[in-house]
Structure formats: C-alpha cells, structure tokens
Amino acid sequence: MPEYTNKERIVKEVLNIFSSHLETNNLRKTPERFAILEEIYSRDDHFDAEALYIHMKNQNYRVSRATVYNTLELLVTCDLVKKHQFGKNLAQYEKSYGYKQHDHLICVDCGKVLEFCDPRIQQIKTMMGELLKFKVTHHSLNLYGQCDGACPKTVQKLN
Amino acid sequence: MPEYTNKERIVKEVLNIFSSHLETNNLRKTPERFAILEEIYSRDDHFDAEALYIHMKNQNYRVSRATVYNTLELLVTCDLVKKHQFGKNLAQYEKSYGYKQHDHLICVDCGKVLEFCDPRIQQIKTMMGELLKFKVTHHSLNLYGQCDGACPKTVQKLN
DNA sequence: TTGTGTGCAAAAGCTTTGCATGTTG
DNA sequence: CAACATGCAAAGCTTTTGCACACAA
C-alpha cells in the first residue's frame, strides 16, 4: 500500500476519533479544531505552537493563537498529539496516532531530533511503578549529545 | 560518620571545585557566586530559580535574579547542579555533586518527585549512541503518574 | 436561542538583556 | 585601572486570560 494512501487513511481515522471525543465530552465541533488537526497530520516532524499558528495563517485560515493552544491541549488529552520539552522553555508537539511509541535523541549543537524504540523502557516503567507505588501513565526519555561530524553547529542551537 | 559532617565535607569540596572552575575559565570569584552555591547545597530537593532567589533575599543576601540565573548556568556547566524540566515551562534545579545519577518519577496530581536508579538506562544510552552515531553526553528520563492514595490532588498541580 | 468557542489584544510568568555602578584581579 | 560581574528594571518570549462577538447545537 503506497504511503500517501496510508496517510489519507490515518487522517480520516484521526478525524473520526477527534469527532467522537468532542461528542463524548460535549465539546463543539468547530471548523477551526478540525483544520488544526488536519494541518498537524499533514506535516511530519516536531513543531511548536507558534510554527503551527504561522502555518495556519499562511494557508489563510483565520485562527488565533488562543485557539491553537486550546486545540493542542484537547488533542493531547485524547492522545492524538504528544507534547515534549526538549530541554528548552518551548513545548514541542508531534502527531502520535498510528506511530509506534518512541523516545528521542537530540543534538545539542544543531537541534536535530532522532527517534528510537527500546523495550527496556517499558520494563523500567513497570518495575519502578510497582516498587515506588506509582501508577505510571506516561514517560519522557531524551538522550542529548552530538550528532556525527557534519552537524552545522551554528544552526538552531538547542542549548 | 554522621550525616551533617558528610554534608559539611561535601560543601567544602564543592566550593573548591567551583573555585577551580572559575580560575580555569578566567571568571571572577565573587561573594555572590559562592553564596548561591552554598545556599543550594544547604537545601535538599528540587527548586526553581525564583525560589532560590527568594531564599537568598530572606537571608538578607543582596542578590539579583540576573545573578541567580547567571550563577545557576555556571554551576550547570561545571556539573555541580542539574537542570530539569518536569513537563512544565519552569526549570527545576538540584545539586548533583556527591549524589549518584538518578532519574525521576513525578506525580501529575500533587507534583511530588521521587528518584530512582536503573542500570538499563546506561545500556540504552550506549547502544543508541552507537546505533545512531551520536555522542550521547547526558539524558533525561521522567516517569509520570499518580502516587499512592493519600496524594492531595489540589496541591501544586503539575499538569 | 443559549452558551460555548473564537479572535484579538492585553496580561502573566519565566528568563534574558542593557546600562550604570561596583569590585575583582 | 581595566574588565568583568552585579543590581535593577525593562524587554523578550511563550503561554494564558478577558471580553465582545460568532456560531454550533
């Protein structure tokens, strides 16, 4: 199955999930909310709230920052979007539906973000939850370092 | 060896390390810098920059926020203090010298922070560094969840 | 029609910066 | 004495809030 078809299918599923979530919680189905969700799922990689706002603006959507933040929070609540802090005072977001759980490796020189999976994280979560009597619901693991050689140290410095 | 003696010894060592670091990097040994370091090592747990500033003020030190932030950065650079982001846009700090590397378990209801160690993290860092051609220098692992029963949900909510 | 959601702008909260003054080396 | 660090206040940036209007249900 070609990639773009898969993407379209995911967008459709995601819109349905969001729609149900809004219904269930007696929240309104506004065009802004769906537009923001579509915009998020049309892009790859990580983004911050301002970048998303600018993208919406550039495509001539009439949205406000307030609505962007509000909708992002809704989407995080129903697990369609994940929120991260990569060591800066700036929240980063990424779509999460249809993507396997993963963690991040961040280059402190150029800001590049790589993703990886390791089953040992799940083991640690389970064990520590039992040991310390916590119901662990989610986690965040970031590895920081320097990427191989050709990394432009001047671009988008993270630290 | 009694605990307080150990603490005094650590403070002494830490002051020496900081002093050397300042010398090596041609930075000035100002009373403010040493006062801030002493204050940090006299306290336990995690704190933010504002809390530290208030503490200094309450003890009638004449310091400014700018100096607090500046010194915290110096201390992070020479590994005497660690900086964290526990899912909020507010940096949290903790002293790090003489304490074994650890990660954090955070209660999203009451903000309580527990610490734990797991050797598997080191393995993951090493393996992923090799696999993805990164020189991994440090990491941050936070587990989020709910602490057992008696947690006051109204106090200092983290999310 | 009713009340929630929105846009806009102002406010809030954490952190950084500019400038005149003080102090280290 | 020269350069760097400090205090103070203002500015910067991300995020939140207040308010009047719009629109979903």
Tab-separated table of C-alpha atoms (C1' of nucleotides) in Angstrom:
chain	number	residue	atom	x	y	z
A	1	MET	CA	0.000	0.000	0.000
A	2	PRO	CA	1.511	3.348	-1.048
A	3	GLU	CA	2.495	5.799	1.636
A	4	TYR	CA	0.143	8.625	0.676
A	5	THR	CA	-2.882	6.353	0.841
A	6	ASN	CA	-1.852	5.260	4.278
A	7	LYS	CA	-1.552	8.884	5.295
A	8	GLU	CA	-5.020	9.663	3.998
A	9	ARG	CA	-6.451	6.728	5.885
A	10	ILE	CA	-4.793	7.884	9.080
A	11	VAL	CA	-6.144	11.407	8.676
A	12	LYS	CA	-9.630	10.007	8.233
A	13	GLU	CA	-9.355	7.818	11.316
A	14	VAL	CA	-7.938	10.615	13.343
A	15	LEU	CA	-10.729	12.999	12.396
A	16	ASN	CA	-13.245	10.370	13.464
A	17	ILE	CA	-11.541	9.803	16.781
A	18	PHE	CA	-11.421	13.525	17.478
A	19	SER	CA	-15.047	13.901	16.476
A	20	SER	CA	-16.109	11.148	18.888
A	21	HIS	CA	-14.014	12.642	21.627
A	22	LEU	CA	-15.678	16.013	21.197
A	23	GLU	CA	-19.123	14.419	21.198
A	24	THR	CA	-18.436	12.326	24.264
A	25	ASN	CA	-17.264	15.338	26.192
A	26	ASN	CA	-19.985	17.693	24.976
A	27	LEU	CA	-17.488	19.896	23.200
A	28	ARG	CA	-18.318	21.671	19.969
A	29	LYS	CA	-17.187	20.526	16.559
A	30	THR	CA	-15.802	23.729	15.160
A	31	PRO	CA	-14.082	24.043	11.772
A	32	GLU	CA	-11.017	25.521	13.495
A	33	ARG	CA	-10.485	22.415	15.599
A	34	PHE	CA	-10.633	20.076	12.629
A	35	ALA	CA	-8.494	22.347	10.486
A	36	ILE	CA	-5.771	22.354	13.122
A	37	LEU	CA	-5.873	18.579	13.439
A	38	GLU	CA	-5.593	18.173	9.660
A	39	GLU	CA	-2.711	20.595	9.485
A	40	ILE	CA	-0.864	18.669	12.184
A	41	TYR	CA	-1.337	15.329	10.463
A	42	SER	CA	-0.336	16.709	7.089
A	43	ARG	CA	3.124	17.528	8.380
A	44	ASP	CA	5.909	15.353	9.740
A	45	ASP	CA	8.490	16.019	12.423
A	46	HIS	CA	8.146	18.122	15.535
A	47	PHE	CA	6.758	21.623	15.753
A	48	ASP	CA	5.974	24.258	18.323
A	49	ALA	CA	2.707	26.139	18.809
A	50	GLU	CA	3.937	29.278	17.074
A	51	ALA	CA	5.092	27.388	13.980
A	52	LEU	CA	1.710	25.717	13.731
A	53	TYR	CA	-0.010	29.081	14.097
A	54	ILE	CA	2.124	30.567	11.324
A	55	HIS	CA	1.394	27.626	9.053
A	56	MET	CA	-2.324	28.042	9.560
A	57	LYS	CA	-2.038	31.752	8.855
A	58	ASN	CA	-0.002	31.162	5.702
A	59	GLN	CA	-2.723	28.931	4.377
A	60	ASN	CA	-5.195	31.712	5.005
A	61	TYR	CA	-7.007	30.028	7.852
A	62	ARG	CA	-8.397	32.586	10.258
A	63	VAL	CA	-7.243	31.214	13.585
A	64	SER	CA	-5.859	32.738	16.735
A	65	ARG	CA	-3.021	31.627	18.915
A	66	ALA	CA	-5.533	31.051	21.703
A	67	THR	CA	-7.401	28.516	19.589
A	68	VAL	CA	-4.192	26.806	18.559
A	69	TYR	CA	-3.158	26.345	22.178
A	70	ASN	CA	-6.641	25.306	23.198
A	71	THR	CA	-6.906	22.729	20.433
A	72	LEU	CA	-3.424	21.356	21.043
A	73	GLU	CA	-4.426	20.705	24.636
A	74	LEU	CA	-7.566	18.902	23.524
A	75	LEU	CA	-5.553	16.760	21.131
A	76	VAL	CA	-3.020	15.888	23.797
A	77	THR	CA	-5.890	14.888	26.083
A	78	CYS	CA	-7.301	12.425	23.561
A	79	ASP	CA	-3.847	11.089	22.690
A	80	LEU	CA	-3.728	12.266	19.098
A	81	VAL	CA	-0.804	14.555	19.770
A	82	LYS	CA	2.179	14.285	22.080
A	83	LYS	CA	3.781	17.212	23.860
A	84	HIS	CA	7.502	17.346	24.578
A	85	GLN	CA	10.088	19.587	26.202
A	86	PHE	CA	13.485	19.068	24.677
A	87	GLY	CA	15.411	20.943	27.338
A	88	LYS	CA	14.124	24.346	26.324
A	89	ASN	CA	11.285	26.526	27.596
A	90	LEU	CA	9.341	25.807	24.464
A	91	ALA	CA	6.854	22.991	24.097
A	92	GLN	CA	7.288	20.803	21.035
A	93	TYR	CA	4.457	18.721	19.644
A	94	GLU	CA	4.126	15.766	17.294
A	95	LYS	CA	1.246	13.693	15.953
A	96	SER	CA	1.028	10.342	17.695
A	97	TYR	CA	-1.759	8.272	16.170
A	98	GLY	CA	-0.555	5.402	14.009
A	99	TYR	CA	3.022	5.881	15.134
A	100	LYS	CA	4.733	3.471	17.456
A	101	GLN	CA	5.751	4.768	20.852
A	102	HIS	CA	9.282	6.095	20.708
A	103	ASP	CA	11.826	8.218	22.504
A	104	HIS	CA	14.162	10.961	21.331
A	105	LEU	CA	17.811	11.645	20.744
A	106	ILE	CA	18.530	15.374	20.442
A	107	CYS	CA	21.665	17.015	19.069
A	108	VAL	CA	22.573	19.894	21.364
A	109	ASP	CA	24.543	21.552	18.574
A	110	CYS	CA	22.129	21.606	15.646
A	111	GLY	CA	18.811	20.683	17.262
A	112	LYS	CA	18.281	17.610	15.128
A	113	VAL	CA	15.842	15.116	16.656
A	114	LEU	CA	16.101	11.377	16.029
A	115	GLU	CA	13.669	8.751	17.283
A	116	PHE	CA	14.287	5.309	18.705
A	117	CYS	CA	12.478	2.497	20.474
A	118	ASP	CA	13.729	0.304	23.272
A	119	PRO	CA	11.624	-2.262	25.101
A	120	ARG	CA	13.660	-1.813	28.260
A	121	ILE	CA	11.882	1.474	28.938
A	122	GLN	CA	8.615	-0.384	29.362
A	123	GLN	CA	10.280	-2.751	31.779
A	124	ILE	CA	11.635	0.126	33.808
A	125	LYS	CA	8.237	1.819	33.938
A	126	THR	CA	6.538	-1.330	35.174
A	127	MET	CA	9.191	-2.151	37.728
A	128	MET	CA	9.521	1.354	39.154
A	129	GLY	CA	5.779	1.806	39.290
A	130	GLU	CA	5.437	-1.300	41.447
A	131	LEU	CA	8.460	-0.519	43.544
A	132	LEU	CA	7.516	3.068	44.327
A	133	LYS	CA	3.737	2.542	44.377
A	134	PHE	CA	3.032	4.826	41.429
A	135	LYS	CA	0.533	4.284	38.666
A	136	VAL	CA	2.841	5.302	35.830
A	137	THR	CA	0.817	6.677	32.931
A	138	HIS	CA	3.469	8.058	30.602
A	139	HIS	CA	7.109	8.949	30.387
A	140	SER	CA	9.668	11.049	28.613
A	141	LEU	CA	13.174	9.871	27.763
A	142	ASN	CA	15.518	12.212	25.947
A	143	LEU	CA	19.131	11.475	25.146
A	144	TYR	CA	21.262	14.526	24.438
A	145	GLY	CA	24.521	14.586	22.577
A	146	GLN	CA	26.306	15.463	19.398
A	147	CYS	CA	25.469	14.022	16.028
A	148	ASP	CA	28.084	12.681	13.697
A	149	GLY	CA	30.536	15.071	12.100
A	150	ALA	CA	28.625	17.063	9.519
A	151	CYS	CA	26.405	18.833	12.011
A	152	PRO	CA	26.273	22.619	11.458
A	153	LYS	CA	26.959	23.912	14.947
A	154	THR	CA	25.566	27.313	14.271
A	155	VAL	CA	22.058	26.364	13.225
A	156	GLN	CA	19.178	26.429	15.702
A	157	LYS	CA	21.294	25.790	18.751
A	158	LEU	CA	19.332	23.899	21.406
A	159	ASN	CA	21.321	24.822	24.483
B	1	MET	CA	30.175	9.205	60.044
B	2	PRO	CA	27.230	11.448	60.974
B	3	GLU	CA	25.172	12.984	58.185
B	4	TYR	CA	25.883	16.647	58.958
B	5	THR	CA	29.605	16.089	58.824
B	6	ASN	CA	29.225	14.476	55.445
B	7	LYS	CA	27.232	17.471	54.281
B	8	GLU	CA	29.883	19.883	55.503
B	9	ARG	CA	32.550	17.909	53.735
B	10	ILE	CA	30.567	17.999	50.514
B	11	VAL	CA	30.058	21.753	50.748
B	12	LYS	CA	33.785	22.219	51.192
B	13	GLU	CA	34.630	20.036	48.217
B	14	VAL	CA	32.036	21.718	46.082
B	15	LEU	CA	33.317	25.180	46.894
B	16	ASN	CA	36.793	24.057	45.897
B	17	ILE	CA	35.601	22.610	42.632
B	18	PHE	CA	33.712	25.781	41.791
B	19	SER	CA	36.686	27.899	42.717
B	20	SER	CA	38.959	25.902	40.414
B	21	HIS	CA	36.421	26.079	37.637
B	22	LEU	CA	36.244	29.848	37.913
B	23	GLU	CA	40.029	30.112	37.929
B	24	THR	CA	40.467	27.813	34.948
B	25	ASN	CA	37.997	29.793	32.913
B	26	ASN	CA	39.203	33.221	33.993
B	27	LEU	CA	35.956	34.012	35.737
B	28	ARG	CA	35.768	36.129	38.870
B	29	LYS	CA	35.371	34.737	42.346
B	30	THR	CA	32.580	36.931	43.632
B	31	PRO	CA	30.903	36.525	47.015
B	32	GLU	CA	27.504	36.226	45.291
B	33	ARG	CA	28.566	33.169	43.320
B	34	PHE	CA	29.818	31.331	46.378
B	35	ALA	CA	26.821	32.356	48.461
B	36	ILE	CA	24.464	30.933	45.865
B	37	LEU	CA	26.380	27.678	45.695
B	38	GLU	CA	26.319	27.353	49.496
B	39	GLU	CA	22.617	28.062	49.601
B	40	ILE	CA	21.940	25.372	47.011
B	41	TYR	CA	23.957	22.757	48.857
B	42	SER	CA	22.397	23.610	52.192
B	43	ARG	CA	18.964	22.603	50.884
B	44	ASP	CA	17.602	19.294	49.660
B	45	ASP	CA	15.070	18.503	46.980
B	46	HIS	CA	14.372	20.393	43.794
B	47	PHE	CA	13.884	24.112	43.422
B	48	ASP	CA	13.324	26.697	40.740
B	49	ALA	CA	15.279	29.901	40.162
B	50	GLU	CA	12.650	32.123	41.790
B	51	ALA	CA	12.535	30.021	44.974
B	52	LEU	CA	16.305	30.221	45.225
B	53	TYR	CA	16.183	33.976	44.724
B	54	ILE	CA	13.566	34.339	47.457
B	55	HIS	CA	15.637	32.201	49.822
B	56	MET	CA	18.679	34.367	49.249
B	57	LYS	CA	16.628	37.512	49.818
B	58	ASN	CA	15.105	36.118	53.021
B	59	GLN	CA	18.566	35.559	54.384
B	60	ASN	CA	19.390	39.150	53.594
B	61	TYR	CA	21.811	38.446	50.812
B	62	ARG	CA	21.818	41.240	48.300
B	63	VAL	CA	21.489	39.362	45.031
B	64	SER	CA	19.551	39.904	41.871
B	65	ARG	CA	17.610	37.459	39.775
B	66	ALA	CA	20.102	38.055	36.963
B	67	THR	CA	22.951	36.841	39.142
B	68	VAL	CA	20.960	33.837	40.300
B	69	TYR	CA	20.298	32.776	36.707
B	70	ASN	CA	23.845	33.520	35.664
B	71	THR	CA	25.318	31.515	38.527
B	72	LEU	CA	22.942	28.598	38.030
B	73	GLU	CA	24.150	28.352	34.463
B	74	LEU	CA	27.765	28.367	35.592
B	75	LEU	CA	27.020	25.626	38.089
B	76	VAL	CA	25.262	23.522	35.496
B	77	THR	CA	28.276	23.943	33.214
B	78	CYS	CA	30.668	22.586	35.805
B	79	ASP	CA	28.292	19.770	36.767
B	80	LEU	CA	27.597	20.887	40.306
B	81	VAL	CA	23.931	21.446	39.591
B	82	LYS	CA	21.486	19.652	37.323
B	83	LYS	CA	18.688	21.379	35.454
B	84	HIS	CA	15.373	19.659	34.766
B	85	GLN	CA	12.064	20.317	33.074
B	86	PHE	CA	9.344	18.242	34.651
B	87	GLY	CA	6.773	18.793	31.930
B	88	LYS	CA	6.261	22.448	32.751
B	89	ASN	CA	7.751	25.644	31.372
B	90	LEU	CA	9.678	26.129	34.546
B	91	ALA	CA	13.221	24.932	35.022
B	92	GLN	CA	13.864	22.931	38.181
B	93	TYR	CA	17.331	22.552	39.610
B	94	GLU	CA	19.046	20.208	42.060
B	95	LYS	CA	22.534	19.862	43.460
B	96	SER	CA	24.368	16.968	41.870
B	97	TYR	CA	27.800	16.575	43.418
B	98	GLY	CA	28.120	13.575	45.702
B	99	TYR	CA	24.789	12.203	44.602
B	100	LYS	CA	24.507	9.192	42.393
B	101	GLN	CA	22.994	9.681	38.956
B	102	HIS	CA	19.270	9.117	39.105
B	103	ASP	CA	16.033	9.674	37.241
B	104	HIS	CA	12.640	10.970	38.328
B	105	LEU	CA	9.118	9.813	38.944
B	106	ILE	CA	6.671	12.725	39.092
B	107	CYS	CA	3.111	12.711	40.423
B	108	VAL	CA	0.954	14.676	37.996
B	109	ASP	CA	-1.609	15.314	40.745
B	110	CYS	CA	0.455	16.646	43.620
B	111	GLY	CA	3.813	17.375	41.986
B	112	LYS	CA	5.750	15.061	44.278
B	113	VAL	CA	9.099	13.986	42.847
B	114	LEU	CA	10.698	10.613	43.638
B	115	GLU	CA	14.107	9.467	42.471
B	116	PHE	CA	15.275	6.103	41.204
B	117	CYS	CA	18.229	4.444	39.530
B	118	ASP	CA	18.233	1.793	36.856
B	119	PRO	CA	21.349	0.497	35.114
B	120	ARG	CA	19.379	-0.238	31.960
B	121	ILE	CA	19.357	3.475	31.114
B	122	GLN	CA	23.111	3.413	30.745
B	123	GLN	CA	22.857	0.430	28.442
B	124	ILE	CA	20.271	2.188	26.297
B	125	LYS	CA	22.413	5.316	26.065
B	126	THR	CA	25.443	3.346	24.950
B	127	MET	CA	23.551	1.208	22.472
B	128	MET	CA	21.578	4.048	20.882
B	129	GLY	CA	24.629	6.255	20.705
B	130	GLU	CA	26.455	3.613	18.667
B	131	LEU	CA	23.441	2.728	16.558
B	132	LEU	CA	22.550	6.296	15.618
B	133	LYS	CA	26.097	7.654	15.557
B	134	PHE	CA	25.589	10.127	18.374
B	135	LYS	CA	28.000	11.007	21.124
B	136	VAL	CA	25.464	10.887	23.959
B	137	THR	CA	26.533	13.192	26.767
B	138	HIS	CA	23.513	13.211	29.067
B	139	HIS	CA	19.900	12.239	29.284
B	140	SER	CA	16.616	12.916	30.996
B	141	LEU	CA	14.129	10.219	31.940
B	142	ASN	CA	10.924	11.190	33.686
B	143	LEU	CA	8.108	8.826	34.557
B	144	TYR	CA	4.750	10.496	35.148
B	145	GLY	CA	1.855	9.034	37.053
B	146	GLN	CA	-0.186	9.086	40.208
B	147	CYS	CA	1.207	8.397	43.614
B	148	ASP	CA	-0.459	6.057	46.022
B	149	GLY	CA	-3.798	7.057	47.535
B	150	ALA	CA	-3.065	9.798	50.013
B	151	CYS	CA	-1.959	12.327	47.446
B	152	PRO	CA	-3.641	15.737	47.847
B	153	LYS	CA	-4.837	16.397	44.302
B	154	THR	CA	-5.274	20.089	44.859
B	155	VAL	CA	-1.762	20.959	45.881
B	156	GLN	CA	0.762	22.277	43.365
B	157	LYS	CA	-0.747	20.554	40.338
B	158	LEU	CA	1.886	19.745	37.767
B	159	ASN	CA	-0.266	19.417	34.677
C	1	DT	C1'	-31.902	30.795	21.500
C	2	DT	C1'	-28.286	29.658	24.683
C	3	DG	C1'	-23.950	29.121	25.938
C	4	DT	C1'	-19.542	27.512	24.326
C	5	DG	C1'	-15.682	28.743	21.136
C	6	DT	C1'	-13.292	32.221	18.756
C	7	DG	C1'	-10.312	36.269	17.603
C	8	DC	C1'	-7.912	39.839	19.311
C	9	DA	C1'	-5.168	42.081	22.456
C	10	DA	C1'	-3.614	42.533	26.874
C	11	DA	C1'	-1.642	40.201	30.807
C	12	DA	C1'	1.038	36.789	33.095
C	13	DG	C1'	5.121	34.113	34.095
C	14	DC	C1'	9.831	32.719	33.383
C	15	DT	C1'	14.173	34.223	31.616
C	16	DT	C1'	17.389	37.431	29.325
C	17	DT	C1'	19.340	41.887	28.336
C	18	DG	C1'	21.012	46.859	28.778
C	19	DC	C1'	23.059	50.102	31.381
C	20	DA	C1'	25.253	52.429	35.065
C	21	DT	C1'	27.795	51.202	39.075
C	22	DG	C1'	30.780	48.318	41.867
C	23	DT	C1'	34.587	45.229	42.519
C	24	DT	C1'	37.993	41.553	41.226
C	25	DG	C1'	42.462	40.594	39.594
D	1	DC	C1'	42.916	50.621	36.451
D	2	DA	C1'	40.705	47.854	33.229
D	3	DA	C1'	37.497	44.461	32.519
D	4	DC	C1'	34.095	41.816	34.144
D	5	DA	C1'	30.065	40.977	37.435
D	6	DT	C1'	26.299	42.940	39.699
D	7	DG	C1'	21.674	45.146	40.684
D	8	DC	C1'	17.827	46.933	38.863
D	9	DA	C1'	14.416	47.473	35.627
D	10	DA	C1'	12.929	46.879	31.174
D	11	DA	C1'	12.354	43.860	27.368
D	12	DG	C1'	11.609	39.172	25.267
D	13	DC	C1'	9.171	35.003	24.504
D	14	DT	C1'	5.912	31.534	25.287
D	15	DT	C1'	1.521	30.768	27.102
D	16	DT	C1'	-2.859	32.218	29.364
D	17	DT	C1'	-6.778	35.199	30.148
D	18	DG	C1'	-10.654	38.668	29.455
D	19	DC	C1'	-14.056	40.301	26.668
D	20	DA	C1'	-17.212	41.044	22.951
D	21	DC	C1'	-18.844	38.701	19.068
D	22	DA	C1'	-19.888	34.477	16.330
D	23	DC	C1'	-21.829	30.276	15.712
D	24	DA	C1'	-22.777	25.143	16.938
D	25	DA	C1'	-26.357	22.533	18.944
